[in-house]
mmCIF file of C-alpha atoms in Angstrom:
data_model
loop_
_atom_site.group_PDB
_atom_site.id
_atom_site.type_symbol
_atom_site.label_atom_id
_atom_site.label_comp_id
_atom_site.label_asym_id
_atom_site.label_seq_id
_atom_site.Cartn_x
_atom_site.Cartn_y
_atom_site.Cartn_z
ATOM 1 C CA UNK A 261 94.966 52.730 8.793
ATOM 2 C CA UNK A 262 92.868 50.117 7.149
ATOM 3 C CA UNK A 263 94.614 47.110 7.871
ATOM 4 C CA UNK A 264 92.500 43.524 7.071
ATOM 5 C CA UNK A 265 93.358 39.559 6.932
ATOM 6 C CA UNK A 266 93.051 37.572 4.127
ATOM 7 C CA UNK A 267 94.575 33.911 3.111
ATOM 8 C CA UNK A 268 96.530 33.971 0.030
ATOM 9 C CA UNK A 269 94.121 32.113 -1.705
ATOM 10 C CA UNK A 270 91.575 34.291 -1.355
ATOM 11 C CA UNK A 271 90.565 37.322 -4.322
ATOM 12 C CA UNK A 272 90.064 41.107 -3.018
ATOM 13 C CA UNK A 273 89.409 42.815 -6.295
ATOM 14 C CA UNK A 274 90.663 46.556 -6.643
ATOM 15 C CA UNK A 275 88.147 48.977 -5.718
ATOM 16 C CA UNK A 276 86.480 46.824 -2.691
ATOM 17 C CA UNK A 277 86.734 48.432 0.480
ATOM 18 C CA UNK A 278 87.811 46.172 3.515
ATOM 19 C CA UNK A 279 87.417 47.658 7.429
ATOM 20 C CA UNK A 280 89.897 47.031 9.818
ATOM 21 C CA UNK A 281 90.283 43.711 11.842
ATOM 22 C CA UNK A 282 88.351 41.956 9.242
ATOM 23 C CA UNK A 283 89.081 38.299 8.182
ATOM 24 C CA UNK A 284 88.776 36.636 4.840
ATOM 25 C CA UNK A 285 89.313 32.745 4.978
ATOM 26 C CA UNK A 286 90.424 30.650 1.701
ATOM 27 C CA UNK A 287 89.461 31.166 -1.579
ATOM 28 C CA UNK A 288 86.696 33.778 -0.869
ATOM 29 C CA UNK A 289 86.598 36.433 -3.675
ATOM 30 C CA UNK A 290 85.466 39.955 -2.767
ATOM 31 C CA UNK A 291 84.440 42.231 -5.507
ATOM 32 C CA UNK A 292 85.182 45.343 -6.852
ATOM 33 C CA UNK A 293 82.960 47.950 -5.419
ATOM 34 C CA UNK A 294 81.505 45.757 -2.421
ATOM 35 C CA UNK A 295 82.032 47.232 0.915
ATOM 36 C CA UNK A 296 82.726 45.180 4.271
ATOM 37 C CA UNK A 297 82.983 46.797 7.794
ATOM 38 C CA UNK A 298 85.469 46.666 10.164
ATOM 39 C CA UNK A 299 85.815 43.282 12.486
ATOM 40 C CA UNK A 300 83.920 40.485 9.957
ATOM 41 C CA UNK A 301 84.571 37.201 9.618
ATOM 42 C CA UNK A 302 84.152 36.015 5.938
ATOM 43 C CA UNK A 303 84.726 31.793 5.866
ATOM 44 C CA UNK A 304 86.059 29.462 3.237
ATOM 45 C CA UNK A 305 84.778 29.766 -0.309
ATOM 46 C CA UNK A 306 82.254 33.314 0.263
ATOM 47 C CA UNK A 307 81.827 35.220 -2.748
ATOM 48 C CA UNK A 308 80.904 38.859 -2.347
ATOM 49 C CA UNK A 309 79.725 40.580 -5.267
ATOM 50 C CA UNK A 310 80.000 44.266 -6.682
ATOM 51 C CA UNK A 311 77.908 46.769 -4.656
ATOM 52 C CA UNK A 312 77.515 44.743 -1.675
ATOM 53 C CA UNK A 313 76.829 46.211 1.700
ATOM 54 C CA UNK A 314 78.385 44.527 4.851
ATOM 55 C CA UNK A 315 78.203 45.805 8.083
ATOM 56 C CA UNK A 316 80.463 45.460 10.853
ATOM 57 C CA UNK A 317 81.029 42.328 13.478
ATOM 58 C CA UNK A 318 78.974 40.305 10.450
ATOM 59 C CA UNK A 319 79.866 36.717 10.311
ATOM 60 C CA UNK A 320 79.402 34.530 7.174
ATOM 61 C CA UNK A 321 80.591 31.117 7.620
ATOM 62 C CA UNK A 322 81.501 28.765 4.537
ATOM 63 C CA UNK A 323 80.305 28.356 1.250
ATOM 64 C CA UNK A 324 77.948 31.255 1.192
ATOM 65 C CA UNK A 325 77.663 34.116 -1.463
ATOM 66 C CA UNK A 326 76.059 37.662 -1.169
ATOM 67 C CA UNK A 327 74.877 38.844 -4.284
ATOM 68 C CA UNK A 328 74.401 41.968 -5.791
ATOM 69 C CA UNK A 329 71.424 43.571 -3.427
ATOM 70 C CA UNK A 330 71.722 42.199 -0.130
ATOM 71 C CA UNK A 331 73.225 44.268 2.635
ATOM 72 C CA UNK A 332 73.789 42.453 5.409
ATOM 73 C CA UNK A 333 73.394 45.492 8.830
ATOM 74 C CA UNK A 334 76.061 45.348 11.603
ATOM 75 C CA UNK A 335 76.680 42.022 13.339
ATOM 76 C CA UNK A 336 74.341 39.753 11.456
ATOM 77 C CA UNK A 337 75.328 36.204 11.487
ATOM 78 C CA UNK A 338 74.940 34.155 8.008
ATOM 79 C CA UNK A 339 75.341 29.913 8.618
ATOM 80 C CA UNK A 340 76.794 27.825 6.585
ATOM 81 C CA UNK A 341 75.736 27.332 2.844
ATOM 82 C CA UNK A 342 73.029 29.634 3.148
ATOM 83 C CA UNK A 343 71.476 30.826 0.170
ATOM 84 C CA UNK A 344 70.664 34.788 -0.910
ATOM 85 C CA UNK A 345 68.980 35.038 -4.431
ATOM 86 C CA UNK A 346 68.667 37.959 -5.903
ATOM 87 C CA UNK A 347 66.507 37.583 -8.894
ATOM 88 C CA UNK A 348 62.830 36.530 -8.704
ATOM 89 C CA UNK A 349 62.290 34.716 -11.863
ATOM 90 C CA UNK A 350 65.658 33.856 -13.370
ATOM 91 C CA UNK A 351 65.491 32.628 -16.867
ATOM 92 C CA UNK A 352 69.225 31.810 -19.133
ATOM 93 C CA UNK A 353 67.094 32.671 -22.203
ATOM 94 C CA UNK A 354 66.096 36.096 -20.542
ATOM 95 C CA UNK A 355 69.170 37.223 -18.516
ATOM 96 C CA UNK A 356 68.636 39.713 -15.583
ATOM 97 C CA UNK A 357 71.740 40.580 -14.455
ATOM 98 C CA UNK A 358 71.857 44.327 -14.230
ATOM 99 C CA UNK A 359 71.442 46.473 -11.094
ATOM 100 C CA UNK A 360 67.828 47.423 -12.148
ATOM 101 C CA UNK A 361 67.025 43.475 -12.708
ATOM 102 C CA UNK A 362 67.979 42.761 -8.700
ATOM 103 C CA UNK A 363 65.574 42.915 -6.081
ATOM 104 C CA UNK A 364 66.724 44.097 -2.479
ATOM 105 C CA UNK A 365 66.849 42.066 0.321
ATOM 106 C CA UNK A 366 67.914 43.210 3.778
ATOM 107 C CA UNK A 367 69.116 41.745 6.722
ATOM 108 C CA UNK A 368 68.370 44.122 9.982
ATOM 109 C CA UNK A 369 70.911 44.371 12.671
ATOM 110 C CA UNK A 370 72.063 41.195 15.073
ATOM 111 C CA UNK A 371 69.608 38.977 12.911
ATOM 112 C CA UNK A 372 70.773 34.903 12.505
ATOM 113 C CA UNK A 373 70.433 32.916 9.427
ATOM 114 C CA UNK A 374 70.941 29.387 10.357
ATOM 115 C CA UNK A 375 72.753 26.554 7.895
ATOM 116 C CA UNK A 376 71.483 25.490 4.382
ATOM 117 C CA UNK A 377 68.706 28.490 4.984
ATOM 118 C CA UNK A 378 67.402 30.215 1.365
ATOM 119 C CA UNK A 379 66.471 33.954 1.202
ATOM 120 C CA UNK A 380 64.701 34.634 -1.142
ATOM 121 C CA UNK A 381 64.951 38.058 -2.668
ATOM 122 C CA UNK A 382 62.900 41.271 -2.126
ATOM 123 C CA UNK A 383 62.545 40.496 1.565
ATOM 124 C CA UNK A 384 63.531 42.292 5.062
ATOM 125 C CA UNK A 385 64.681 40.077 7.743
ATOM 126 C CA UNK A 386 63.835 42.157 11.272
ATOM 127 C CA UNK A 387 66.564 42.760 14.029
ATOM 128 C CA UNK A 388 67.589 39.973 15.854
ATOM 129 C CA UNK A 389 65.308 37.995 13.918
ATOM 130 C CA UNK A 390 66.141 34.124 13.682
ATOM 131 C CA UNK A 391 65.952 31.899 11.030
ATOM 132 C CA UNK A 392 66.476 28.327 11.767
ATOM 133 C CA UNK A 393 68.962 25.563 9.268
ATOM 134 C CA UNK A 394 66.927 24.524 6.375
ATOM 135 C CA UNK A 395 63.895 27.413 6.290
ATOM 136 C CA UNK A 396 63.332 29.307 2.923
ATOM 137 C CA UNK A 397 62.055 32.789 3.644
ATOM 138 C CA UNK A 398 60.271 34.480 1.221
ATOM 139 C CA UNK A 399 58.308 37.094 3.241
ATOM 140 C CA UNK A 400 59.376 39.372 5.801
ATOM 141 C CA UNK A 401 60.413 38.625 8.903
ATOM 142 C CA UNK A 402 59.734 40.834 11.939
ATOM 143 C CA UNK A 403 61.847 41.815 14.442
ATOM 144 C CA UNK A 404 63.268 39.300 17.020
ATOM 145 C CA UNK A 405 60.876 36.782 15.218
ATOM 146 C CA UNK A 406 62.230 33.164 14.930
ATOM 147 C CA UNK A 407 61.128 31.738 11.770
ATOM 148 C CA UNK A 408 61.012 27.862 10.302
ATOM 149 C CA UNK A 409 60.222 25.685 7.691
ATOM 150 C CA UNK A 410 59.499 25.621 3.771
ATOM 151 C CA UNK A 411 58.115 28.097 3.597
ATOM 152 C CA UNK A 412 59.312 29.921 6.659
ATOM 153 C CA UNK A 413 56.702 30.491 9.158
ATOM 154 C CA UNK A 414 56.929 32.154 12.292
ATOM 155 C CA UNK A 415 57.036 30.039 15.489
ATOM 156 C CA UNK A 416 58.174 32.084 18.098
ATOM 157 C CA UNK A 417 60.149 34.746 19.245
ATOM 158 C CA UNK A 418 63.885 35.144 20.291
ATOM 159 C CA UNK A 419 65.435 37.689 22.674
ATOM 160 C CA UNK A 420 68.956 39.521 21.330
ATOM 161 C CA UNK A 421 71.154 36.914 23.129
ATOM 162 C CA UNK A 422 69.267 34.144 20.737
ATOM 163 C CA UNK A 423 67.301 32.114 23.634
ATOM 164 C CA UNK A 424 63.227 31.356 23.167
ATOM 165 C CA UNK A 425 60.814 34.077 24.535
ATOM 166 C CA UNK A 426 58.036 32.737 26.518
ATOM 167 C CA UNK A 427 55.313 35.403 27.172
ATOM 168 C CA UNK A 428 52.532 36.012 28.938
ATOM 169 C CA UNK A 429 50.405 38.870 29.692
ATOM 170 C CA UNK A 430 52.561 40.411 26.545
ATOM 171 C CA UNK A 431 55.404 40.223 28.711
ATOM 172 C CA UNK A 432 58.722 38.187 28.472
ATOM 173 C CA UNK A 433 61.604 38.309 30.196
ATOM 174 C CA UNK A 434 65.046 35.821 28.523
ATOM 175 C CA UNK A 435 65.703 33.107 31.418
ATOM 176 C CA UNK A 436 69.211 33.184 30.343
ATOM 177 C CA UNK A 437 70.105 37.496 30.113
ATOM 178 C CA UNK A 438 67.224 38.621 31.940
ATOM 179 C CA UNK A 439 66.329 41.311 29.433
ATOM 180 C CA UNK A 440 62.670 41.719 29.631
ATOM 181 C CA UNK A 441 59.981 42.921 26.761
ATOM 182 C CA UNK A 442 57.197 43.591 25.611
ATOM 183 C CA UNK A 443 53.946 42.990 22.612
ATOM 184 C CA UNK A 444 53.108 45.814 21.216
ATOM 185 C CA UNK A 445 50.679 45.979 18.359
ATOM 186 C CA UNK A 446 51.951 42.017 17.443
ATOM 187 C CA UNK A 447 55.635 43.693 17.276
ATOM 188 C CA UNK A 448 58.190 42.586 20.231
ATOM 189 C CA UNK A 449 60.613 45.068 21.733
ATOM 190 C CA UNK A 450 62.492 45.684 24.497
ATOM 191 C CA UNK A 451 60.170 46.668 27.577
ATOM 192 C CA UNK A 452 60.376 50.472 28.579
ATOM 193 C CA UNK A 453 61.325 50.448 32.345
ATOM 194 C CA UNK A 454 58.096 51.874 34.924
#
């Protein structure tokens, strides 16, 4: 049974598909053809448009909107007012609004987008990546990578749980989980056991 929440101001088209446990908060609009996993928490005022993919656990707080090629991978966290685009040069005079015009961006699995963040399209945001209030990404960002500024530029890393990674000798391990990993290559994972 596919049984979902949502306030009675907010708009589920026909033809969008809902998981169960899933929440959607006032006047959010979900359209036709946009998919959203089981357990979500969509805030006040999200727009989710046609063809959008949303994995479970996902959180988007208020005033955000997911256009047409984003998908957003299971329990990725999206701040408030952040920003997806999904056209690289926009122009009223020249419109681009058909699935061929859009240019995919992805959000990897457990990654954070802090609030008033822009994501700019055509760009792959790593697992458990982090990218702090205010940054505007417009490259990729590897995994467990914590990213700031205008433009975003990488200034650290982040373990799963979200705390700073200090490491040395290539090694890390999170003072607050105690998960420990690794540099490999200039990519962070989680350390294979010895």
């Amino acid at each position: 049974m596919n049984e979902y929440w949502a306030h009675p101001s907010a708009i589920v088209d026909e033809g969008a598909s809902i998981g169960e446990g899933t929440k959607v908060w006032h006047f959010s609009h979900i359209s036709t053809k946009a998919s959203i996993g089981s357990s979500c928490s969509l805030g006040q005022n999200v727009y989710v448009a046609p063809n959008v993919e949303i994995g479970n656990g996902v959180k988007i707080q208020n005033n955000v909107s997911v256009y047409e090629g984003v998908v957003l991978e299971d329990y990725v966290f999206c701040g408030p007012s952040m920003v997806f685009t999904n056209v690289r040069t926009p122009r009223s005079a020249f419109p681009r609004n058909t699935s061929e015009d859009y240019r995919a961006t992805i959000v990897k699995y457990g990654a954070s987008i802090g609030a008033n963040a822009t994501v700019v399209c055509g760009t792959t945001i790593g697992e458990w990546a982090l990218v702090a209030a205010g940054a505007v990404v417009n490259r990729d960002v590897p995994p467990y990578a914590m990213v700031a500024g205008v433009p975003a530029r990488q200034i650290g890393w982040v373990c799963q749980c979200g705390i700073t990674l200090a490491f040395r000798n290539q090694r890390a391990t999170c003072p607050e989980c105690g998960r420990k990993y690794e540099v490999i290559e200039e990519t962070v994972r989680i350390a294979k056991e010895v």
